[in-house]
Amino acid sequence: MQTMTDIPRATRERIISAASKLFYSEGIRAVSVDAVAEKAGLTKRTLYYHFRSKDDLVAAYLGARDQPNLSLFRRWFEEADGGLPAKVRAIFNRLARNASHPKWKGCGFLRTSAELANLPGHPAIKIGVAHKKKFEAWLRATFEEAGVTTAAPLARQILLLLDGSFAVVQLHRDPTYMETAGEAAFSLVGAAMKAGPKSGQRKR
Amino acid sequence: MQTMTDIPRATRERIISAASKLFYSEGIRAVSVDAVAEKAGLTKRTLYYHFRSKDDLVAAYLGARDQPNLSLFRRWFEEADGGLPAKVRAIFNRLARNASHPKWKGCGFLRTSAELANLPGHPAIKIGVAHKKKFEAWLRATFEEAGVTTAAPLARQILLLLDGSFAVVQLHRDPTYMETAGEAAFSLVGAAMKAGPKSGQRKR
DNA sequence: GCATGTATACTAACCAGTGAATATACTCAA
DNA sequence: TTGAGTATATTCACTGGTTAGTATACATGC
C-alpha cells in the first residue's frame, strides 16, 4: 500500500512552501487563501482539499518551521569555537548575518503570535509556544551539561535576549542590535559560569 | 481664534480612544473602520471626516501612546528605591504586574510593527521606531548621568531585554519571564557600574 | 449664506469557504 | 488482459459576507 501515494504528498508540501513564503513576508491576515493557491500553482478548491481551513494552513506553515529552525540554532552553536559564552554569542552573530538580508522579517513564530494575539486558542499559537519552549529546554540542558547551577534562569535570560533582538531588529532594521544582544548573552553566561560551574566539563 | 474649536477635538480624541482599545486588543487588520466608528458612537463617514484613512488612524493610535508610555516608565524608575540596578529592575517588576492583567496583550508598538512588517514606510511604523529610540535614549542618558562608561551598549541591552519580555510574555502568558528579564538587567547594570562608574553620583 | 461637522446610503473589490462535476489511477473480478 | 468500480485529486463557478472608502445631503452655528 502507499506505493505512489507520495505524489499528492508533494502537492501538500508545495502548498506549505508557498504559504510559508507569503505568510512570512506579508503576514497572516494580509495573505488570502487565493494568493497562496496561485503561488502554489493550483486552485483554491484544491488547497481546501488538502487543508481544512486557513487556520490549519497557518498551523502547518509554522509546524514546518519548527524542527529546521531548532536544528539551525543547534548547528550554529556546535560549529562555533571557544567556550560556552562564545558559543552562545555565536548564535546571535550568525543570526545578525541572516537579519541583514532584505527578505528577513523577524521570527515567524513571534510575528504570527503577535498578529493572532486575539485568538488565544489558535493552533498556530500553540505551535509557537511549543517551539519556544523546546528552544528554552535545549538551552537549559546545554547549560546543565556544562555544570552551570543556574541553568534554568540563564536559559530564560538568553531566550529573552534572542526574542528581544528579533523584535528590535525587525523594527529598526539594524542587525547590530543582535550583536549587542550577543554580548549581553556572553556576559550573562560568563558570570553564571564563574558563580557556579562544577568546574569540570571544560572540554578542549 | 480657536475658541470653541475644542469640541470637535473631543470627537477626534473619542475616536482615537475607541481605536486604541480595539487595535490594541484585537490587532490592526482584524479591526474594521466600521467597528471603530461604532465603538466611538458615530458613523464611519464622520470618522473619515477626522482621519484621511485607516492608516492615519493607526498612526494616531500609536502616536497617542508615545508620551504616556514613556512617562510611565520614567515614573516607575523614579519611584523605585535602591541603586541604579534596582531602579532598572523595578521597571520590569512593575511591568510584570501589568502583564498579569487579562487585557494585557504585549507592546502595542511592537505588535503593530510586526503586523505591518510588509509595509516598511507605514506612518505607524515610523512612530514605533521613534518611540523605541526615545526610550533607548532616555536609558542611555540615565546611565551616563550615573557615570556608567558603557552607557550606550548597556541601554541597548536593557531595551533588548524589555522588548524580549514583551514578546515572550505575550506568547506564553507568563509574567515571571519579566521578572527574569529584570534580574538579567540588574546583573548587566551592576556589572557595568563595577567596570566603569566614575564613582561619583551615588546620591542619597 | 458659509464653515464645520454628522449621517444615510452606496460602490467596487475582496475574502473564506462550498457544490457539483470531472479527471486520474489503482483494485479486483471475469 | 480487460473492464467495471472506487478512492484520490483537481477544477470551475459560485455564495454570502465584509471591507475601505465615497457621493450626496442635512444640520448647526457664525
PDB file of N, CA, C and O in Angstrom, chain B residues 111-170:
ATOM      1  N   ARG B 111       3.733  44.998  18.447  1.00  0.00           N
ATOM      2  CA  ARG B 111       2.748  44.156  17.770  1.00  0.00           C
ATOM      3  C   ARG B 111       2.296  44.796  16.469  1.00  0.00           C
ATOM      4  O   ARG B 111       2.123  44.113  15.449  1.00  0.00           O
ATOM      5  N   THR B 112       2.128  46.109  16.474  1.00  0.00           N
ATOM      6  CA  THR B 112       1.722  46.784  15.241  1.00  0.00           C
ATOM      7  C   THR B 112       2.804  46.670  14.175  1.00  0.00           C
ATOM      8  O   THR B 112       2.512  46.379  13.013  1.00  0.00           O
ATOM      9  N   SER B 113       4.051  46.884  14.580  1.00  0.00           N
ATOM     10  CA  SER B 113       5.121  46.832  13.589  1.00  0.00           C
ATOM     11  C   SER B 113       5.326  45.408  13.088  1.00  0.00           C
ATOM     12  O   SER B 113       5.740  45.195  11.952  1.00  0.00           O
ATOM     13  N   ALA B 114       4.997  44.417  13.928  1.00  0.00           N
ATOM     14  CA  ALA B 114       5.091  43.029  13.465  1.00  0.00           C
ATOM     15  C   ALA B 114       4.008  42.743  12.441  1.00  0.00           C
ATOM     16  O   ALA B 114       4.241  42.072  11.433  1.00  0.00           O
ATOM     17  N   GLU B 115       2.821  43.284  12.702  1.00  0.00           N
ATOM     18  CA  GLU B 115       1.709  43.007  11.793  1.00  0.00           C
ATOM     19  C   GLU B 115       1.887  43.744  10.470  1.00  0.00           C
ATOM     20  O   GLU B 115       1.474  43.250   9.425  1.00  0.00           O
ATOM     21  N   LEU B 116       2.498  44.932  10.522  1.00  0.00           N
ATOM     22  CA  LEU B 116       2.657  45.731   9.306  1.00  0.00           C
ATOM     23  C   LEU B 116       4.067  45.621   8.739  1.00  0.00           C
ATOM     24  O   LEU B 116       4.523  46.530   8.039  1.00  0.00           O
ATOM     25  N   ALA B 117       4.737  44.522   9.044  1.00  0.00           N
ATOM     26  CA  ALA B 117       6.136  44.375   8.623  1.00  0.00           C
ATOM     27  C   ALA B 117       6.284  44.405   7.107  1.00  0.00           C
ATOM     28  O   ALA B 117       7.372  44.650   6.591  1.00  0.00           O
ATOM     29  N   ASN B 118       5.207  44.160   6.391  1.00  0.00           N
ATOM     30  CA  ASN B 118       5.302  44.170   4.931  1.00  0.00           C
ATOM     31  C   ASN B 118       5.073  45.566   4.342  1.00  0.00           C
ATOM     32  O   ASN B 118       5.076  45.727   3.126  1.00  0.00           O
ATOM     33  N   LEU B 119       4.884  46.560   5.192  1.00  0.00           N
ATOM     34  CA  LEU B 119       4.688  47.938   4.726  1.00  0.00           C
ATOM     35  C   LEU B 119       5.723  48.840   5.380  1.00  0.00           C
ATOM     36  O   LEU B 119       5.405  49.605   6.293  1.00  0.00           O
ATOM     37  N   PRO B 120       6.970  48.772   4.924  1.00  0.00           N
ATOM     38  CA  PRO B 120       8.069  49.422   5.648  1.00  0.00           C
ATOM     39  C   PRO B 120       7.885  50.925   5.832  1.00  0.00           C
ATOM     40  O   PRO B 120       8.333  51.488   6.818  1.00  0.00           O
ATOM     41  N   GLY B 121       7.217  51.604   4.900  1.00  0.00           N
ATOM     42  CA  GLY B 121       7.109  53.051   5.026  1.00  0.00           C
ATOM     43  C   GLY B 121       5.881  53.512   5.785  1.00  0.00           C
ATOM     44  O   GLY B 121       5.627  54.711   5.875  1.00  0.00           O
ATOM     45  N   HIS B 122       5.130  52.584   6.342  1.00  0.00           N
ATOM     46  CA  HIS B 122       3.877  52.937   7.012  1.00  0.00           C
ATOM     47  C   HIS B 122       4.102  53.936   8.142  1.00  0.00           C
ATOM     48  O   HIS B 122       5.020  53.764   8.939  1.00  0.00           O
ATOM     49  N   PRO B 123       3.284  54.987   8.208  1.00  0.00           N
ATOM     50  CA  PRO B 123       3.489  56.008   9.248  1.00  0.00           C
ATOM     51  C   PRO B 123       3.471  55.446  10.667  1.00  0.00           C
ATOM     52  O   PRO B 123       4.210  55.944  11.527  1.00  0.00           O
ATOM     53  N   ALA B 124       2.657  54.428  10.905  1.00  0.00           N
ATOM     54  CA  ALA B 124       2.613  53.859  12.258  1.00  0.00           C
ATOM     55  C   ALA B 124       3.952  53.228  12.627  1.00  0.00           C
ATOM     56  O   ALA B 124       4.379  53.283  13.787  1.00  0.00           O
ATOM     57  N   ILE B 125       4.621  52.635  11.663  1.00  0.00           N
ATOM     58  CA  ILE B 125       5.914  52.019  11.946  1.00  0.00           C
ATOM     59  C   ILE B 125       6.941  53.090  12.296  1.00  0.00           C
ATOM     60  O   ILE B 125       7.745  52.918  13.218  1.00  0.00           O
ATOM     61  N   LYS B 126       6.873  54.209  11.596  1.00  0.00           N
ATOM     62  CA  LYS B 126       7.802  55.292  11.917  1.00  0.00           C
ATOM     63  C   LYS B 126       7.609  55.755  13.358  1.00  0.00           C
ATOM     64  O   LYS B 126       8.571  56.052  14.064  1.00  0.00           O
ATOM     65  N   ILE B 127       6.356  55.812  13.783  1.00  0.00           N
ATOM     66  CA  ILE B 127       6.086  56.224  15.163  1.00  0.00           C
ATOM     67  C   ILE B 127       6.636  55.195  16.148  1.00  0.00           C
ATOM     68  O   ILE B 127       7.210  55.549  17.177  1.00  0.00           O
ATOM     69  N   GLY B 128       6.476  53.924  15.813  1.00  0.00           N
ATOM     70  CA  GLY B 128       7.024  52.875  16.667  1.00  0.00           C
ATOM     71  C   GLY B 128       8.538  52.964  16.764  1.00  0.00           C
ATOM     72  O   GLY B 128       9.108  52.844  17.860  1.00  0.00           O
ATOM     73  N   VAL B 129       9.192  53.180  15.648  1.00  0.00           N
ATOM     74  CA  VAL B 129      10.643  53.322  15.646  1.00  0.00           C
ATOM     75  C   VAL B 129      11.062  54.492  16.538  1.00  0.00           C
ATOM     76  O   VAL B 129      11.952  54.363  17.392  1.00  0.00           O
ATOM     77  N   ALA B 130      10.404  55.623  16.358  1.00  0.00           N
ATOM     78  CA  ALA B 130      10.755  56.807  17.144  1.00  0.00           C
ATOM     79  C   ALA B 130      10.534  56.564  18.632  1.00  0.00           C
ATOM     80  O   ALA B 130      11.351  56.969  19.465  1.00  0.00           O
ATOM     81  N   HIS B 131       9.449  55.876  18.949  1.00  0.00           N
ATOM     82  CA  HIS B 131       9.150  55.596  20.355  1.00  0.00           C
ATOM     83  C   HIS B 131      10.265  54.790  21.012  1.00  0.00           C
ATOM     84  O   HIS B 131      10.756  55.137  22.090  1.00  0.00           O
ATOM     85  N   LYS B 132      10.672  53.722  20.335  1.00  0.00           N
ATOM     86  CA  LYS B 132      11.713  52.876  20.920  1.00  0.00           C
ATOM     87  C   LYS B 132      13.045  53.610  20.992  1.00  0.00           C
ATOM     88  O   LYS B 132      13.835  53.401  21.932  1.00  0.00           O
ATOM     89  N   LYS B 133      13.291  54.460  20.016  1.00  0.00           N
ATOM     90  CA  LYS B 133      14.536  55.235  20.051  1.00  0.00           C
ATOM     91  C   LYS B 133      14.543  56.203  21.230  1.00  0.00           C
ATOM     92  O   LYS B 133      15.563  56.387  21.894  1.00  0.00           O
ATOM     93  N   LYS B 134      13.375  56.810  21.493  1.00  0.00           N
ATOM     94  CA  LYS B 134      13.288  57.729  22.632  1.00  0.00           C
ATOM     95  C   LYS B 134      13.555  56.995  23.937  1.00  0.00           C
ATOM     96  O   LYS B 134      14.261  57.504  24.812  1.00  0.00           O
ATOM     97  N   PHE B 135      12.965  55.829  24.055  1.00  0.00           N
ATOM     98  CA  PHE B 135      13.169  55.064  25.288  1.00  0.00           C
ATOM     99  C   PHE B 135      14.646  54.708  25.462  1.00  0.00           C
ATOM    100  O   PHE B 135      15.214  54.854  26.543  1.00  0.00           O
ATOM    101  N   GLU B 136      15.253  54.261  24.383  1.00  0.00           N
ATOM    102  CA  GLU B 136      16.678  53.908  24.451  1.00  0.00           C
ATOM    103  C   GLU B 136      17.514  55.134  24.811  1.00  0.00           C
ATOM    104  O   GLU B 136      18.453  55.037  25.614  1.00  0.00           O
ATOM    105  N   ALA B 137      17.164  56.274  24.228  1.00  0.00           N
ATOM    106  CA  ALA B 137      17.929  57.497  24.508  1.00  0.00           C
ATOM    107  C   ALA B 137      17.786  57.902  25.976  1.00  0.00           C
ATOM    108  O   ALA B 137      18.758  58.335  26.605  1.00  0.00           O
ATOM    109  N   TRP B 138      16.587  57.751  26.518  1.00  0.00           N
ATOM    110  CA  TRP B 138      16.390  58.074  27.942  1.00  0.00           C
ATOM    111  C   TRP B 138      17.242  57.158  28.818  1.00  0.00           C
ATOM    112  O   TRP B 138      17.903  57.616  29.759  1.00  0.00           O
ATOM    113  N   LEU B 139      17.242  55.868  28.503  1.00  0.00           N
ATOM    114  CA  LEU B 139      18.069  54.931  29.269  1.00  0.00           C
ATOM    115  C   LEU B 139      19.539  55.330  29.192  1.00  0.00           C
ATOM    116  O   LEU B 139      20.237  55.390  30.219  1.00  0.00           O
ATOM    117  N   ARG B 140      20.005  55.609  27.994  1.00  0.00           N
ATOM    118  CA  ARG B 140      21.420  55.936  27.832  1.00  0.00           C
ATOM    119  C   ARG B 140      21.778  57.183  28.640  1.00  0.00           C
ATOM    120  O   ARG B 140      22.789  57.208  29.347  1.00  0.00           O
ATOM    121  N   ALA B 141      20.914  58.206  28.539  1.00  0.00           N
ATOM    122  CA  ALA B 141      21.174  59.444  29.294  1.00  0.00           C
ATOM    123  C   ALA B 141      21.200  59.159  30.790  1.00  0.00           C
ATOM    124  O   ALA B 141      22.058  59.687  31.520  1.00  0.00           O
ATOM    125  N   THR B 142      20.277  58.323  31.242  1.00  0.00           N
ATOM    126  CA  THR B 142      20.234  57.981  32.669  1.00  0.00           C
ATOM    127  C   THR B 142      21.521  57.290  33.105  1.00  0.00           C
ATOM    128  O   THR B 142      22.086  57.595  34.161  1.00  0.00           O
ATOM    129  N   PHE B 143      21.997  56.366  32.272  1.00  0.00           N
ATOM    130  CA  PHE B 143      23.233  55.658  32.610  1.00  0.00           C
ATOM    131  C   PHE B 143      24.424  56.605  32.580  1.00  0.00           C
ATOM    132  O   PHE B 143      25.319  56.521  33.423  1.00  0.00           O
ATOM    133  N   GLU B 144      24.413  57.503  31.605  1.00  0.00           N
ATOM    134  CA  GLU B 144      25.531  58.450  31.512  1.00  0.00           C
ATOM    135  C   GLU B 144      25.580  59.340  32.751  1.00  0.00           C
ATOM    136  O   GLU B 144      26.653  59.592  33.310  1.00  0.00           O
ATOM    137  N   GLU B 145      24.408  59.813  33.163  1.00  0.00           N
ATOM    138  CA  GLU B 145      24.368  60.662  34.361  1.00  0.00           C
ATOM    139  C   GLU B 145      24.883  59.926  35.588  1.00  0.00           C
ATOM    140  O   GLU B 145      25.433  60.537  36.505  1.00  0.00           O
ATOM    141  N   ALA B 146      24.714  58.613  35.594  1.00  0.00           N
ATOM    142  CA  ALA B 146      25.203  57.828  36.729  1.00  0.00           C
ATOM    143  C   ALA B 146      26.688  57.492  36.578  1.00  0.00           C
ATOM    144  O   ALA B 146      27.245  56.790  37.418  1.00  0.00           O
ATOM    145  N   GLY B 147      27.276  57.958  35.480  1.00  0.00           N
ATOM    146  CA  GLY B 147      28.710  57.761  35.309  1.00  0.00           C
ATOM    147  C   GLY B 147      29.096  56.426  34.719  1.00  0.00           C
ATOM    148  O   GLY B 147      30.262  56.032  34.752  1.00  0.00           O
ATOM    149  N   VAL B 148      28.132  55.717  34.158  1.00  0.00           N
ATOM    150  CA  VAL B 148      28.468  54.442  33.506  1.00  0.00           C
ATOM    151  C   VAL B 148      29.166  54.745  32.194  1.00  0.00           C
ATOM    152  O   VAL B 148      28.635  55.490  31.360  1.00  0.00           O
ATOM    153  N   THR B 149      30.330  54.171  31.988  1.00  0.00           N
ATOM    154  CA  THR B 149      31.096  54.486  30.767  1.00  0.00           C
ATOM    155  C   THR B 149      30.547  53.749  29.552  1.00  0.00           C
ATOM    156  O   THR B 149      30.687  54.215  28.435  1.00  0.00           O
ATOM    157  N   THR B 150      29.892  52.606  29.758  1.00  0.00           N
ATOM    158  CA  THR B 150      29.351  51.847  28.632  1.00  0.00           C
ATOM    159  C   THR B 150      27.849  52.099  28.500  1.00  0.00           C
ATOM    160  O   THR B 150      27.082  51.180  28.208  1.00  0.00           O
ATOM    161  N   ALA B 151      27.462  53.339  28.684  1.00  0.00           N
ATOM    162  CA  ALA B 151      26.031  53.657  28.734  1.00  0.00           C
ATOM    163  C   ALA B 151      25.302  53.240  27.463  1.00  0.00           C
ATOM    164  O   ALA B 151      24.198  52.678  27.522  1.00  0.00           O
ATOM    165  N   ALA B 152      25.898  53.500  26.301  1.00  0.00           N
ATOM    166  CA  ALA B 152      25.184  53.237  25.042  1.00  0.00           C
ATOM    167  C   ALA B 152      24.869  51.754  24.848  1.00  0.00           C
ATOM    168  O   ALA B 152      23.704  51.389  24.655  1.00  0.00           O
ATOM    169  N   PRO B 153      25.880  50.868  24.887  1.00  0.00           N
ATOM    170  CA  PRO B 153      25.538  49.450  24.720  1.00  0.00           C
ATOM    171  C   PRO B 153      24.676  48.914  25.859  1.00  0.00           C
ATOM    172  O   PRO B 153      23.819  48.058  25.626  1.00  0.00           O
ATOM    173  N   LEU B 154      24.882  49.432  27.065  1.00  0.00           N
ATOM    174  CA  LEU B 154      24.059  48.965  28.179  1.00  0.00           C
ATOM    175  C   LEU B 154      22.587  49.317  27.965  1.00  0.00           C
ATOM    176  O   LEU B 154      21.692  48.494  28.191  1.00  0.00           O
ATOM    177  N   ALA B 155      22.343  50.521  27.473  1.00  0.00           N
ATOM    178  CA  ALA B 155      20.955  50.920  27.194  1.00  0.00           C
ATOM    179  C   ALA B 155      20.333  49.992  26.164  1.00  0.00           C
ATOM    180  O   ALA B 155      19.178  49.573  26.295  1.00  0.00           O
ATOM    181  N   ARG B 156      21.109  49.650  25.147  1.00  0.00           N
ATOM    182  CA  ARG B 156      20.595  48.722  24.132  1.00  0.00           C
ATOM    183  C   ARG B 156      20.281  47.367  24.740  1.00  0.00           C
ATOM    184  O   ARG B 156      19.273  46.733  24.408  1.00  0.00           O
ATOM    185  N   GLN B 157      21.126  46.903  25.622  1.00  0.00           N
ATOM    186  CA  GLN B 157      20.902  45.587  26.228  1.00  0.00           C
ATOM    187  C   GLN B 157      19.632  45.574  27.070  1.00  0.00           C
ATOM    188  O   GLN B 157      18.861  44.610  27.037  1.00  0.00           O
ATOM    189  N   ILE B 158      19.423  46.657  27.813  1.00  0.00           N
ATOM    190  CA  ILE B 158      18.196  46.727  28.624  1.00  0.00           C
ATOM    191  C   ILE B 158      16.971  46.772  27.711  1.00  0.00           C
ATOM    192  O   ILE B 158      15.967  46.091  27.951  1.00  0.00           O
ATOM    193  N   LEU B 159      17.075  47.550  26.650  1.00  0.00           N
ATOM    194  CA  LEU B 159      15.970  47.606  25.682  1.00  0.00           C
ATOM    195  C   LEU B 159      15.683  46.223  25.109  1.00  0.00           C
ATOM    196  O   LEU B 159      14.522  45.820  24.975  1.00  0.00           O
ATOM    197  N   LEU B 160      16.720  45.496  24.791  1.00  0.00           N
ATOM    198  CA  LEU B 160      16.540  44.155  24.225  1.00  0.00           C
ATOM    199  C   LEU B 160      15.837  43.237  25.221  1.00  0.00           C
ATOM    200  O   LEU B 160      14.945  42.467  24.843  1.00  0.00           O
ATOM    201  N   LEU B 161      16.224  43.344  26.487  1.00  0.00           N
ATOM    202  CA  LEU B 161      15.555  42.517  27.498  1.00  0.00           C
ATOM    203  C   LEU B 161      14.094  42.915  27.651  1.00  0.00           C
ATOM    204  O   LEU B 161      13.208  42.060  27.783  1.00  0.00           O
ATOM    205  N   LEU B 162      13.850  44.212  27.609  1.00  0.00           N
ATOM    206  CA  LEU B 162      12.472  44.675  27.773  1.00  0.00           C
ATOM    207  C   LEU B 162      11.594  44.200  26.610  1.00  0.00           C
ATOM    208  O   LEU B 162      10.520  43.607  26.823  1.00  0.00           O
ATOM    209  N   ASP B 163      12.049  44.453  25.403  1.00  0.00           N
ATOM    210  CA  ASP B 163      11.243  44.047  24.249  1.00  0.00           C
ATOM    211  C   ASP B 163      11.167  42.530  24.144  1.00  0.00           C
ATOM    212  O   ASP B 163      10.160  41.982  23.683  1.00  0.00           O
ATOM    213  N   GLY B 164      12.217  41.849  24.568  1.00  0.00           N
ATOM    214  CA  GLY B 164      12.158  40.395  24.607  1.00  0.00           C
ATOM    215  C   GLY B 164      11.080  39.917  25.562  1.00  0.00           C
ATOM    216  O   GLY B 164      10.316  39.001  25.249  1.00  0.00           O
ATOM    217  N   SER B 165      10.998  40.565  26.711  1.00  0.00           N
ATOM    218  CA  SER B 165       9.988  40.113  27.670  1.00  0.00           C
ATOM    219  C   SER B 165       8.589  40.458  27.173  1.00  0.00           C
ATOM    220  O   SER B 165       7.643  39.705  27.416  1.00  0.00           O
ATOM    221  N   PHE B 166       8.435  41.569  26.462  1.00  0.00           N
ATOM    222  CA  PHE B 166       7.134  41.844  25.839  1.00  0.00           C
ATOM    223  C   PHE B 166       6.731  40.669  24.946  1.00  0.00           C
ATOM    224  O   PHE B 166       5.616  40.150  25.021  1.00  0.00           O
ATOM    225  N   ALA B 167       7.644  40.260  24.084  1.00  0.00           N
ATOM    226  CA  ALA B 167       7.320  39.208  23.119  1.00  0.00           C
ATOM    227  C   ALA B 167       7.067  37.872  23.805  1.00  0.00           C
ATOM    228  O   ALA B 167       6.072  37.195  23.523  1.00  0.00           O
ATOM    229  N   VAL B 168       7.956  37.510  24.720  1.00  0.00           N
ATOM    230  CA  VAL B 168       7.856  36.184  25.345  1.00  0.00           C
ATOM    231  C   VAL B 168       6.629  36.089  26.246  1.00  0.00           C
ATOM    232  O   VAL B 168       5.912  35.090  26.227  1.00  0.00           O
ATOM    233  N   VAL B 169       6.390  37.132  27.022  1.00  0.00           N
ATOM    234  CA  VAL B 169       5.244  37.082  27.932  1.00  0.00           C
ATOM    235  C   VAL B 169       3.939  37.110  27.141  1.00  0.00           C
ATOM    236  O   VAL B 169       2.969  36.451  27.508  1.00  0.00           O
ATOM    237  N   GLN B 170       3.927  37.843  26.056  1.00  0.00           N
ATOM    238  CA  GLN B 170       2.718  37.859  25.238  1.00  0.00           C
ATOM    239  C   GLN B 170       2.452  36.472  24.657  1.00  0.00           C
ATOM    240  O   GLN B 170       1.309  36.063  24.508  1.00  0.00           O
TER     241      GLN B 170
END
